[in-house]
PDB file of C-alpha atoms in Angstrom:
ATOM      1  CA  MET L 156       8.896  25.424  44.044  1.00 64.00           C
ATOM      2  CA  ASP L 157       7.872  21.816  45.431  1.00 62.00           C
ATOM      3  CA  ASP L 158       7.055  18.708  43.646  1.00 63.00           C
ATOM      4  CA  MET L 159       3.420  19.322  42.499  1.00 59.00           C
ATOM      5  CA  ALA L 160       4.623  22.600  40.950  1.00 73.00           C
ATOM      6  CA  VAL L 161       6.962  20.967  38.820  1.00 77.00           C
ATOM      7  CA  ARG L 162       4.502  18.568  37.773  1.00 65.00           C
ATOM      8  CA  GLU L 163       2.403  20.978  37.153  1.00 69.00           C
ATOM      9  CA  ARG L 164       4.765  22.640  34.527  1.00 80.00           C
ATOM     10  CA  LEU L 165       5.483  19.544  32.830  1.00 74.00           C
ATOM     11  CA  ASP L 166       1.851  18.501  32.463  1.00 68.00           C
ATOM     12  CA  ALA L 167       1.925  22.504  30.558  1.00 74.00           C
ATOM     13  CA  VAL L 168       4.897  21.215  28.575  1.00 78.00           C
ATOM     14  CA  ARG L 169       4.157  17.397  27.811  1.00 71.00           C
ATOM     15  CA  GLY L 170       0.370  19.557  26.815  1.00 68.00           C
ATOM     16  CA  ARG L 171       1.495  21.700  24.323  1.00 78.00           C
ATOM     17  CA  ILE L 172       3.692  19.012  23.003  1.00 80.00           C
ATOM     18  CA  GLY L 173       0.790  16.802  22.497  1.00 78.00           C
ATOM     19  CA  GLU L 174      -0.819  19.898  20.039  1.00 83.00           C
ATOM     20  CA  LEU L 175       2.365  19.853  18.740  1.00 87.00           C
ATOM     21  CA  ARG L 176       2.210  15.789  18.074  1.00 89.00           C
ATOM     22  CA  ILE L 177      -1.827  16.200  16.722  1.00 92.00           C
ATOM     23  CA  ARG L 178      -0.571  18.769  14.527  1.00 93.00           C
ATOM     24  CA  GLU L 179       2.402  16.701  13.118  1.00 93.00           C
ATOM     25  CA  ALA L 180      -0.024  13.350  13.077  1.00 95.00           C
ATOM     26  CA  TRP L 181      -2.830  16.282  10.377  1.00 96.00           C
ATOM     27  CA  LEU L 182       0.185  16.728   8.266  1.00 95.00           C
ATOM     28  CA  LEU L 183       0.856  12.900   8.255  1.00 95.00           C
ATOM     29  CA  LEU L 184      -2.579  12.147   7.513  1.00 95.00           C
ATOM     30  CA  ALA L 185      -2.459  14.894   4.428  1.00 94.00           C
ATOM     31  CA  MET L 186       1.060  13.102   2.789  1.00 91.00           C
ATOM     32  CA  GLY L 187      -0.746   9.792   3.067  1.00 90.00           C
ATOM     33  CA  ARG L 188       1.554   8.007   5.634  1.00 92.00           C
ATOM     34  CA  LEU L 189      -1.480   6.559   7.427  1.00 93.00           C
ATOM     35  CA  GLU L 190       0.261   4.351  10.104  1.00 93.00           C
ATOM     36  CA  THR L 191       2.343   7.024  10.705  1.00 93.00           C
ATOM     37  CA  ALA L 192      -0.540   9.519  11.100  1.00 94.00           C
ATOM     38  CA  VAL L 193      -1.782   6.814  13.510  1.00 95.00           C
ATOM     39  CA  GLU L 194       1.305   6.393  15.752  1.00 93.00           C
ATOM     40  CA  THR L 195       1.339  10.060  15.934  1.00 93.00           C
ATOM     41  CA  ALA L 196      -2.121  10.379  16.979  1.00 92.00           C
ATOM     42  CA  GLY L 197      -1.512   7.948  19.675  1.00 89.00           C
ATOM     43  CA  ALA L 198       1.350   9.723  21.145  1.00 87.00           C
ATOM     44  CA  ALA L 199      -0.083  13.179  21.115  1.00 86.00           C
ATOM     45  CA  ARG L 200      -2.980  11.189  23.227  1.00 82.00           C
ATOM     46  CA  ARG L 201      -0.080  10.048  25.724  1.00 80.00           C
ATOM     47  CA  GLU L 202       1.150  13.216  25.676  1.00 75.00           C
ATOM     48  CA  ALA L 203      -1.769  15.872  27.050  1.00 71.00           C
ATOM     49  CA  ALA L 204      -2.807  13.061  29.483  1.00 65.00           C
ATOM     50  CA  GLY L 205      -1.256  14.383  32.948  1.00 58.00           C
ATOM     51  CA  PRO L 206      -3.431  14.937  35.719  1.00 54.00           C
ATOM     52  CA  THR L 207      -2.815  17.738  35.753  1.00 56.00           C
ATOM     53  CA  VAL L 208      -4.073  18.763  32.070  1.00 59.00           C
ATOM     54  CA  PRO L 209      -6.978  20.895  31.541  1.00 63.00           C
ATOM     55  CA  ALA L 210      -9.728  18.771  30.846  1.00 63.00           C
ATOM     56  CA  ALA L 211     -11.069  21.215  27.518  1.00 66.00           C
ATOM     57  CA  ALA L 212      -7.399  20.475  25.894  1.00 67.00           C
ATOM     58  CA  LEU L 213      -6.964  16.650  26.775  1.00 72.00           C
ATOM     59  CA  ARG L 214     -10.929  15.939  25.213  1.00 80.00           C
ATOM     60  CA  ASP L 215     -10.018  18.012  21.810  1.00 84.00           C
ATOM     61  CA  VAL L 216      -6.291  16.593  21.749  1.00 85.00           C
ATOM     62  CA  LEU L 217      -8.406  13.477  22.030  1.00 85.00           C
ATOM     63  CA  ARG L 218     -11.411  14.396  19.781  1.00 90.00           C
ATOM     64  CA  GLU L 219      -8.115  15.035  16.542  1.00 93.00           C
ATOM     65  CA  ALA L 220      -6.679  12.148  17.764  1.00 92.00           C
ATOM     66  CA  ALA L 221      -9.631   9.616  17.315  1.00 93.00           C
ATOM     67  CA  TRP L 222     -10.443  12.125  14.017  1.00 96.00           C
ATOM     68  CA  VAL L 223      -6.724  10.834  12.391  1.00 96.00           C
ATOM     69  CA  THR L 224      -6.966   7.377  13.857  1.00 95.00           C
ATOM     70  CA  CYS L 225     -10.432   6.600  12.145  1.00 96.00           C
ATOM     71  CA  ALA L 226      -9.532   7.887   8.777  1.00 96.00           C
ATOM     72  CA  ALA L 227      -6.256   7.148   9.065  1.00 96.00           C
ATOM     73  CA  ARG L 228      -7.887   2.755   9.123  1.00 96.00           C
ATOM     74  CA  ILE L 229     -10.655   3.936   6.646  1.00 96.00           C
ATOM     75  CA  GLY L 230      -8.125   4.641   4.511  1.00 94.00           C
ATOM     76  CA  GLN L 231      -6.389   0.610   5.101  1.00 93.00           C
ATOM     77  CA  ARG L 232     -10.276  -0.837   5.247  1.00 93.00           C
ATOM     78  CA  ARG L 233      -9.491  -1.926   8.465  1.00 95.00           C
ATOM     79  CA  TRP L 234     -13.364  -1.925   9.361  1.00 95.00           C
ATOM     80  CA  ALA L 235     -13.098  -2.690  12.866  1.00 95.00           C
ATOM     81  CA  GLU L 236     -10.118  -0.113  13.919  1.00 95.00           C
ATOM     82  CA  ALA L 237     -11.964   2.584  12.434  1.00 95.00           C
ATOM     83  CA  GLN L 238     -15.177   2.309  14.286  1.00 94.00           C
ATOM     84  CA  VAL L 239     -13.278   1.752  17.639  1.00 93.00           C
ATOM     85  CA  ALA L 240     -12.344   5.049  17.405  1.00 92.00           C
ATOM     86  CA  ALA L 241     -15.248   6.415  16.699  1.00 93.00           C
ATOM     87  CA  GLU L 242     -17.447   4.927  19.073  1.00 91.00           C
ATOM     88  CA  GLN L 243     -14.611   5.712  21.945  1.00 87.00           C
ATOM     89  CA  LEU L 244     -14.648   9.531  20.568  1.00 88.00           C
ATOM     90  CA  ILE L 245     -18.291   9.146  20.544  1.00 89.00           C
ATOM     91  CA  ASP L 246     -18.178   7.732  23.845  1.00 84.00           C
ATOM     92  CA  LEU L 247     -16.169  10.418  25.312  1.00 79.00           C
ATOM     93  CA  CYS L 248     -17.321  13.464  23.829  1.00 81.00           C
ATOM     94  CA  GLY L 249     -21.009  12.886  22.586  1.00 85.00           C
ATOM     95  CA  ARG L 250     -22.905  12.576  18.995  1.00 88.00           C
ATOM     96  CA  ASP L 251     -20.124  14.368  17.061  1.00 89.00           C
ATOM     97  CA  PRO L 252     -21.844  14.542  13.651  1.00 92.00           C
ATOM     98  CA  ARG L 253     -17.658  14.557  11.773  1.00 93.00           C
ATOM     99  CA  THR L 254     -17.261  10.936  14.322  1.00 93.00           C
ATOM    100  CA  VAL L 255     -21.342   9.817  13.820  1.00 93.00           C
ATOM    101  CA  GLY L 256     -20.319  10.048   9.753  1.00 93.00           C
ATOM    102  CA  LEU L 257     -16.314   8.211  10.216  1.00 95.00           C
ATOM    103  CA  ARG L 258     -19.051   6.009  12.164  1.00 94.00           C
ATOM    104  CA  GLU L 259     -21.169   5.051   9.760  1.00 93.00           C
ATOM    105  CA  LEU L 260     -18.117   4.796   7.044  1.00 94.00           C
ATOM    106  CA  ALA L 261     -16.614   2.134   9.157  1.00 94.00           C
ATOM    107  CA  CYS L 262     -19.717   0.484  10.000  1.00 93.00           C
ATOM    108  CA  TRP L 263     -20.769   0.539   6.473  1.00 93.00           C
ATOM    109  CA  GLY L 264     -17.312  -1.108   5.464  1.00 93.00           C
ATOM    110  CA  ARG L 265     -17.776  -3.852   7.522  1.00 92.00           C
ATOM    111  CA  GLY L 266     -21.681  -4.515   6.620  1.00 89.00           C
ATOM    112  CA  THR L 267     -22.887  -3.604   9.622  1.00 88.00           C
ATOM    113  CA  LEU L 268     -24.654  -0.030   8.957  1.00 85.00           C
ATOM    114  CA  GLY L 269     -28.196  -0.995   9.830  1.00 80.00           C
ATOM    115  CA  PRO L 270     -30.826  -0.157   7.450  1.00 80.00           C
ATOM    116  CA  ILE L 271     -31.829   2.838   6.395  1.00 77.00           C
ATOM    117  CA  ALA L 272     -34.067   4.729   9.142  1.00 66.00           C
ATOM    118  CA  THR L 273     -31.184   3.929  11.134  1.00 75.00           C
ATOM    119  CA  TRP L 274     -28.519   7.175   9.545  1.00 81.00           C
ATOM    120  CA  GLN L 275     -27.473  10.132  10.616  1.00 84.00           C
ATOM    121  CA  THR L 276     -25.677  11.653   8.976  1.00 88.00           C
ATOM    122  CA  VAL L 277     -24.411   9.602   5.429  1.00 87.00           C
ATOM    123  CA  ARG L 278     -26.894   9.387   2.899  1.00 88.00           C
ATOM    124  CA  ASP L 279     -24.930   7.528  -0.127  1.00 90.00           C
ATOM    125  CA  PRO L 280     -22.246   5.379   2.405  1.00 89.00           C
ATOM    126  CA  ALA L 281     -21.948   3.437  -1.248  1.00 90.00           C
ATOM    127  CA  LYS L 282     -20.519   6.206  -2.839  1.00 91.00           C
ATOM    128  CA  GLU L 283     -19.105   7.540   0.397  1.00 92.00           C
ATOM    129  CA  LEU L 284     -17.056   5.838   1.337  1.00 92.00           C
ATOM    130  CA  ALA L 285     -15.722   5.125  -2.233  1.00 90.00           C
ATOM    131  CA  ALA L 286     -14.877   8.770  -2.975  1.00 91.00           C
ATOM    132  CA  PHE L 287     -13.618   8.236   0.911  1.00 94.00           C
ATOM    133  CA  ASP L 288      -9.935  10.093   0.861  1.00 93.00           C
ATOM    134  CA  PRO L 289      -7.483  10.323   4.048  1.00 94.00           C
ATOM    135  CA  ALA L 290      -5.422  12.645   3.299  1.00 93.00           C
ATOM    136  CA  ALA L 291      -8.129  14.968   1.531  1.00 93.00           C
ATOM    137  CA  PHE L 292     -10.091  14.748   4.906  1.00 95.00           C
ATOM    138  CA  ALA L 293      -7.140  16.387   6.581  1.00 95.00           C
ATOM    139  CA  ARG L 294      -6.237  18.576   4.451  1.00 94.00           C
ATOM    140  CA  ASP L 295     -10.050  19.796   5.137  1.00 94.00           C
ATOM    141  CA  HIS L 296      -9.502  19.010   8.367  1.00 94.00           C
ATOM    142  CA  LEU L 297      -6.251  21.532   8.122  1.00 93.00           C
ATOM    143  CA  ALA L 298      -8.026  24.127   5.865  1.00 92.00           C
ATOM    144  CA  GLU L 299     -10.236  24.586   8.261  1.00 90.00           C
ATOM    145  CA  HIS L 300      -8.962  25.321  11.621  1.00 84.00           C
ATOM    146  CA  PRO L 301      -4.746  27.073  10.127  1.00 82.00           C
ATOM    147  CA  ARG L 302      -2.051  27.625  12.725  1.00 71.00           C
ATOM    148  CA  ALA L 303       1.466  28.968  12.942  1.00 58.00           C
ATOM    149  CA  ASP L 304       3.478  26.392  12.409  1.00 60.00           C
ATOM    150  CA  THR L 305       6.884  26.142  12.530  1.00 53.00           C
ATOM    151  CA  GLU L 306       8.697  27.169   9.404  1.00 50.00           C
ATOM    152  CA  PRO L 307      10.481  24.330   8.166  1.00 47.00           C
ATOM    153  CA  ALA L 308      14.386  25.211   8.417  1.00 44.00           C
ATOM    154  CA  PRO L 309      16.223  26.239   4.700  1.00 47.00           C
ATOM    155  CA  ALA L 310      16.816  23.217   2.465  1.00 45.00           C
ATOM    156  CA  HIS L 311      19.505  25.214   0.845  1.00 48.00           C
ATOM    157  CA  ALA L 312      21.244  28.183   1.378  1.00 51.00           C
ATOM    158  CA  ALA L 313      18.725  31.591   0.645  1.00 53.00           C
ATOM    159  CA  ASP L 314      21.434  33.238  -2.815  1.00 56.00           C
ATOM    160  CA  ALA L 315      21.557  29.724  -4.208  1.00 61.00           C
ATOM    161  CA  ALA L 316      19.827  28.795  -7.312  1.00 71.00           C
ATOM    162  CA  PRO L 317      17.083  27.038  -7.027  1.00 79.00           C
ATOM    163  CA  VAL L 318      17.100  23.587  -6.662  1.00 83.00           C
ATOM    164  CA  VAL L 319      15.849  21.365 -10.318  1.00 89.00           C
ATOM    165  CA  PRO L 320      14.643  18.345  -9.007  1.00 91.00           C
ATOM    166  CA  PHE L 321      16.197  15.207 -11.766  1.00 90.00           C
ATOM    167  CA  TYR L 322      13.357  13.655 -12.745  1.00 92.00           C
ATOM    168  CA  GLN L 323      12.138  17.457 -13.900  1.00 90.00           C
ATOM    169  CA  GLY L 324      13.373  18.614 -16.604  1.00 82.00           C
ATOM    170  CA  ASP L 325      11.914  21.600 -19.304  1.00 83.00           C
ATOM    171  CA  ARG L 326       8.644  19.941 -17.076  1.00 86.00           C
ATOM    172  CA  GLY L 327       8.784  22.056 -14.247  1.00 87.00           C
ATOM    173  CA  ARG L 328       5.487  20.740 -12.052  1.00 90.00           C
ATOM    174  CA  LEU L 329       2.686  19.328 -13.006  1.00 93.00           C
ATOM    175  CA  PRO L 330      -0.261  20.244 -12.638  1.00 93.00           C
ATOM    176  CA  VAL L 331      -2.191  18.143  -9.428  1.00 91.00           C
ATOM    177  CA  ASP L 332      -5.817  16.959 -10.835  1.00 93.00           C
ATOM    178  CA  GLU L 333      -6.738  14.866  -8.070  1.00 91.00           C
ATOM    179  CA  ASP L 334     -10.638  14.825  -9.924  1.00 92.00           C
ATOM    180  CA  ALA L 335      -8.493  13.657 -13.315  1.00 94.00           C
ATOM    181  CA  LEU L 336      -6.830  10.995 -11.208  1.00 94.00           C
ATOM    182  CA  ARG L 337      -8.814   9.158  -9.568  1.00 93.00           C
ATOM    183  CA  ASP L 338     -10.640   9.320 -13.703  1.00 93.00           C
ATOM    184  CA  ALA L 339      -7.805   7.494 -14.643  1.00 94.00           C
ATOM    185  CA  LEU L 340      -7.243   5.273 -11.745  1.00 94.00           C
ATOM    186  CA  ALA L 341     -11.276   3.598 -12.015  1.00 92.00           C
ATOM    187  CA  ALA L 342     -10.372   3.463 -16.136  1.00 93.00           C
ATOM    188  CA  VAL L 343      -7.597   0.933 -15.932  1.00 93.00           C
ATOM    189  CA  ILE L 344      -8.567  -3.017 -16.816  1.00 91.00           C
ATOM    190  CA  ASP L 345      -6.741  -5.881 -16.295  1.00 87.00           C
ATOM    191  CA  GLU L 346      -4.786  -7.877 -18.520  1.00 84.00           C
ATOM    192  CA  THR L 347      -3.922 -11.421 -18.714  1.00 81.00           C
ATOM    193  CA  GLY L 348      -0.809 -12.850 -20.760  1.00 78.00           C
ATOM    194  CA  LYS L 349       2.641 -11.535 -20.917  1.00 75.00           C
ATOM    195  CA  ARG L 350       1.090  -7.839 -19.910  1.00 79.00           C
ATOM    196  CA  ALA L 351      -0.768  -9.061 -17.380  1.00 84.00           C
ATOM    197  CA  TRP L 352       1.891  -6.789 -14.864  1.00 84.00           C
ATOM    198  CA  ALA L 353       1.408  -3.791 -16.984  1.00 88.00           C
ATOM    199  CA  PRO L 354      -2.011  -2.292 -15.414  1.00 93.00           C
ATOM    200  CA  HIS L 355      -1.272  -2.646 -11.636  1.00 94.00           C
ATOM    201  CA  ILE L 356       2.886  -0.901 -12.283  1.00 93.00           C
ATOM    202  CA  HIS L 357       0.295   1.476 -14.429  1.00 94.00           C
ATOM    203  CA  ARG L 358      -2.515   2.580 -10.842  1.00 96.00           C
ATOM    204  CA  ALA L 359       0.413   2.070  -9.054  1.00 96.00           C
ATOM    205  CA  TRP L 360       1.906   5.144  -9.839  1.00 96.00           C
ATOM    206  CA  LEU L 361      -1.787   7.287 -10.127  1.00 96.00           C
ATOM    207  CA  LEU L 362      -2.365   6.248  -6.161  1.00 96.00           C
ATOM    208  CA  ILE L 363       1.310   7.072  -5.790  1.00 96.00           C
ATOM    209  CA  ALA L 364      -0.180  10.420  -7.096  1.00 95.00           C
ATOM    210  CA  LEU L 365      -2.824  10.928  -5.555  1.00 93.00           C
ATOM    211  CA  SER L 366       0.074  10.442  -1.950  1.00 90.00           C
ATOM    212  CA  ARG L 367      -2.020   6.520  -1.261  1.00 93.00           C
ATOM    213  CA  TYR L 368       1.439   4.700  -0.652  1.00 93.00           C
ATOM    214  CA  GLU L 369      -0.017   2.037   0.870  1.00 92.00           C
ATOM    215  CA  ASP L 370      -2.532   1.079  -1.667  1.00 93.00           C
ATOM    216  CA  ALA L 371       0.939   1.661  -4.423  1.00 95.00           C
ATOM    217  CA  LEU L 372       2.612  -1.500  -2.630  1.00 95.00           C
ATOM    218  CA  GLU L 373       0.163  -3.270  -3.225  1.00 95.00           C
ATOM    219  CA  ALA L 374      -0.511  -3.084  -6.699  1.00 95.00           C
ATOM    220  CA  VAL L 375       3.008  -2.891  -7.111  1.00 93.00           C
ATOM    221  CA  GLU L 376       2.819  -6.723  -5.017  1.00 92.00           C
ATOM    222  CA  ALA L 377       0.126  -7.571  -6.949  1.00 92.00           C
ATOM    223  CA  ALA L 378       2.530  -6.404 -10.811  1.00 89.00           C
ATOM    224  CA  ARG L 379       5.243  -8.902  -8.812  1.00 86.00           C
ATOM    225  CA  ARG L 380       3.245 -11.973  -9.032  1.00 86.00           C
ATOM    226  CA  GLU L 381       1.578 -11.373 -11.954  1.00 85.00           C
ATOM    227  CA  TYR L 382       4.857 -10.888 -14.110  1.00 79.00           C
ATOM    228  CA  TYR L 383       6.102 -14.326 -12.269  1.00 77.00           C
ATOM    229  CA  GLY L 384       3.401 -16.159 -12.204  1.00 74.00           C
ATOM    230  CA  PHE L 385       3.272 -16.049 -16.616  1.00 62.00           C
ATOM    231  CA  LEU L 386       7.736 -16.447 -15.845  1.00 58.00           C
ATOM    232  CA  GLY L 387       6.692 -19.554 -14.321  1.00 58.00           C
ATOM    233  CA  MET L 388       8.563 -18.047 -11.851  1.00 59.00           C
ATOM    234  CA  PRO L 389       8.061 -17.121  -7.844  1.00 54.00           C
ATOM    235  CA  ALA L 390       7.583 -14.419  -6.566  1.00 50.00           C
ATOM    236  CA  GLU L 391       9.988 -14.104  -4.329  1.00 52.00           C
ATOM    237  CA  ARG L 392      11.318 -10.222  -4.144  1.00 47.00           C
ATOM    238  CA  HIS L 393      14.718 -10.588  -4.916  1.00 45.00           C
ATOM    239  CA  PHE L 394      15.008 -13.310  -7.388  1.00 45.00           C
ATOM    240  CA  ALA L 395      15.455 -11.579 -11.131  1.00 47.00           C
ATOM    241  CA  GLU L 396      13.859  -8.519  -9.452  1.00 53.00           C
ATOM    242  CA  ALA L 397      15.806  -6.093 -12.577  1.00 47.00           C
ATOM    243  CA  LEU L 398      13.310  -8.067 -14.572  1.00 57.00           C
ATOM    244  CA  PHE L 399      11.133  -6.391 -12.299  1.00 73.00           C
ATOM    245  CA  GLU L 400      12.324  -3.263 -12.909  1.00 82.00           C
ATOM    246  CA  ASP L 401       9.333  -0.321 -12.884  1.00 84.00           C
ATOM    247  CA  GLY L 402       7.584  -2.170 -10.056  1.00 89.00           C
ATOM    248  CA  CYS L 403      11.040  -2.291  -7.807  1.00 90.00           C
ATOM    249  CA  GLU L 404      10.863   2.437  -8.381  1.00 93.00           C
ATOM    250  CA  ALA L 405       7.159   2.700  -8.007  1.00 94.00           C
ATOM    251  CA  GLU L 406       8.249   0.918  -4.407  1.00 95.00           C
ATOM    252  CA  ALA L 407      10.945   3.019  -3.364  1.00 95.00           C
ATOM    253  CA  VAL L 408       9.123   6.221  -4.215  1.00 96.00           C
ATOM    254  CA  ALA L 409       5.982   4.842  -2.133  1.00 95.00           C
ATOM    255  CA  HIS L 410       9.004   4.134   1.150  1.00 94.00           C
ATOM    256  CA  MET L 411      10.321   6.663   0.116  1.00 93.00           C
ATOM    257  CA  ALA L 412       7.064   8.916   1.134  1.00 91.00           C
ATOM    258  CA  LEU L 413       6.284   6.756   4.359  1.00 90.00           C
ATOM    259  CA  GLU L 414      10.653   7.174   5.404  1.00 86.00           C
ATOM    260  CA  ARG L 415      10.499   3.924   5.404  1.00 90.00           C
ATOM    261  CA  TRP L 416      14.267   4.410   4.360  1.00 89.00           C
ATOM    262  CA  ASP L 417      15.511   0.397   4.608  1.00 90.00           C
ATOM    263  CA  ALA L 418      12.653  -0.568   2.932  1.00 93.00           C
ATOM    264  CA  ALA L 419      13.128   1.498   0.015  1.00 93.00           C
ATOM    265  CA  ALA L 420      16.475   1.182   0.447  1.00 91.00           C
ATOM    266  CA  ASP L 421      16.330  -2.657  -0.353  1.00 90.00           C
ATOM    267  CA  ALA L 422      13.736  -1.444  -2.954  1.00 90.00           C
ATOM    268  CA  GLY L 423      15.705   0.546  -4.605  1.00 87.00           C
ATOM    269  CA  LEU L 424      18.851  -2.263  -5.676  1.00 84.00           C
ATOM    270  CA  ARG L 425      16.953  -4.827  -6.322  1.00 82.00           C
ATOM    271  CA  GLY L 426      15.644  -3.220  -9.323  1.00 78.00           C
ATOM    272  CA  LEU L 427      18.759  -1.647 -10.397  1.00 76.00           C
ATOM    273  CA  ALA L 428      18.763  -2.704 -14.264  1.00 64.00           C
ATOM    274  CA  ASP L 429      21.090  -1.829 -16.610  1.00 51.00           C
ATOM    275  CA  HIS L 430      20.736  -0.327 -19.963  1.00 50.00           C
ATOM    276  CA  SER L 431      23.509   0.618 -20.815  1.00 47.00           C
ATOM    277  CA  GLY L 432      25.416   0.643 -18.089  1.00 49.00           C
ATOM    278  CA  ARG L 433      22.365   3.746 -17.366  1.00 58.00           C
ATOM    279  CA  GLN L 434      20.998   2.090 -15.246  1.00 75.00           C
ATOM    280  CA  ARG L 435      16.963   4.346 -14.045  1.00 79.00           C
ATOM    281  CA  ASN L 436      16.671   3.718 -10.431  1.00 85.00           C
ATOM    282  CA  ASP L 437      19.998   5.087  -9.341  1.00 88.00           C
ATOM    283  CA  PRO L 438      19.136   8.806  -8.766  1.00 90.00           C
ATOM    284  CA  LEU L 439      16.600   7.222  -5.823  1.00 92.00           C
ATOM    285  CA  VAL L 440      19.271   4.685  -4.315  1.00 90.00           C
ATOM    286  CA  ARG L 441      21.812   8.016  -3.675  1.00 89.00           C
ATOM    287  CA  MET L 442      18.625   9.484  -2.169  1.00 90.00           C
ATOM    288  CA  ILE L 443      18.135   6.636   0.268  1.00 91.00           C
ATOM    289  CA  ALA L 444      21.740   6.358   1.118  1.00 87.00           C
ATOM    290  CA  VAL L 445      21.539   9.853   2.169  1.00 84.00           C
ATOM    291  CA  ALA L 446      18.654   9.121   4.143  1.00 84.00           C
ATOM    292  CA  ARG L 447      20.054   6.654   5.815  1.00 82.00           C
ATOM    293  CA  GLY L 448      23.671   8.389   6.868  1.00 71.00           C
ATOM    294  CA  THR L 449      25.995   7.255   3.431  1.00 68.00           C
ATOM    295  CA  VAL L 450      28.025  10.391   3.328  1.00 60.00           C
ATOM    296  CA  THR L 451      29.915   9.461  -0.588  1.00 60.00           C
ATOM    297  CA  GLY L 452      32.017  11.782  -2.884  1.00 61.00           C
ATOM    298  CA  ASP L 453      28.006  13.283  -3.787  1.00 76.00           C
ATOM    299  CA  TRP L 454      26.335  14.295  -0.707  1.00 76.00           C
ATOM    300  CA  ASP L 455      25.917  17.482  -1.085  1.00 77.00           C
ATOM    301  CA  THR L 456      24.393  17.144  -5.076  1.00 84.00           C
ATOM    302  CA  TRP L 457      21.933  14.509  -3.674  1.00 85.00           C
ATOM    303  CA  ARG L 458      21.245  15.830  -0.623  1.00 81.00           C
ATOM    304  CA  VAL L 459      19.575  18.763  -2.403  1.00 84.00           C
ATOM    305  CA  GLN L 460      17.891  16.755  -4.659  1.00 89.00           C
ATOM    306  CA  LEU L 461      16.358  15.313  -1.135  1.00 87.00           C
ATOM    307  CA  THR L 462      14.611  17.580  -0.225  1.00 84.00           C
ATOM    308  CA  ALA L 463      13.503  18.330  -3.196  1.00 86.00           C
ATOM    309  CA  PHE L 464      12.035  15.123  -3.421  1.00 91.00           C
ATOM    310  CA  ASP L 465       7.707  15.409  -4.236  1.00 91.00           C
ATOM    311  CA  PRO L 466       6.505  12.050  -4.505  1.00 93.00           C
ATOM    312  CA  VAL L 467       3.152  12.737  -5.798  1.00 93.00           C
ATOM    313  CA  GLN L 468       5.824  15.129  -8.381  1.00 94.00           C
ATOM    314  CA  TYR L 469       7.434  11.849  -9.069  1.00 95.00           C
ATOM    315  CA  ALA L 470       4.781   9.963 -10.263  1.00 96.00           C
ATOM    316  CA  LEU L 471       2.797  12.979 -12.316  1.00 96.00           C
ATOM    317  CA  HIS L 472       6.537  12.468 -14.547  1.00 94.00           C
ATOM    318  CA  VAL L 473       6.919   8.500 -14.320  1.00 93.00           C
ATOM    319  CA  LEU L 474       2.955   8.819 -15.954  1.00 94.00           C
ATOM    320  CA  ARG L 475       3.444  11.956 -18.463  1.00 90.00           C
ATOM    321  CA  ARG L 476       6.422   9.266 -19.939  1.00 82.00           C
ATOM    322  CA  GLY L 477       4.137   6.886 -20.436  1.00 65.00           C
TER     323      GLY L 477
END
């Protein structure tokens, strides 16, 4: 086998890796992990860019990588990056309606869309941008393009008893009504005075339930500023954070959803308030420790809990907890 034949086989393998990575990027986007989805889309693009990869196959990966990037950047309100991603794709692959629609939403966010006579896809850009959800966009794409994803490894033995997440109790899994959650999010009213922080925490849990984890972290920061601002204390993360237990809980769950384990550990430990010997955030801290590779005497218990952990369900149960 000569060098060229080896290179062709290498590029064929990389092309397949690129296809798997772009599928991974869509799945990450569907989970609300926007920044990781963008990074994975970039990796897919690089994997598939070998000189012997067929142009059609490479073009498909580039197209989907740009869609993932554009949708994620719109979700992060990074309008210029979203517009650039869409325009580069238009230059490469032409004016596909989906690409044009994403570009127009990004332009509206920047305030550069232009007169209505130039719009090609959007009809009510303000309404469409407000309703745009990157995770829902990804789920729609995955539903339209089903593929045989690799089956996940079983989290526990097939004959083992079903795992009941610690936060679930006897309530079971709660239904996810995204329309109702969005309505509740729009209805949150800010307060002033001693409880000014509370609406931001409620907003954070609603955002987690909608898989909008980055936005949830911003809401926690807003709550922290209100909390410590009212008390006349500096809004520093490590200053009496046990007083801010609710915010640390939401922060930890959002970081867990994003698999930012060090940041999750930091938030979890800061939120260990003492309730007559009980610490509500202790289960989160134990799961995070397992995810970071810490082995303790109850490792098996919390490893199984970690595999069953669903941040959306956790948020729904917190909202039910009131």
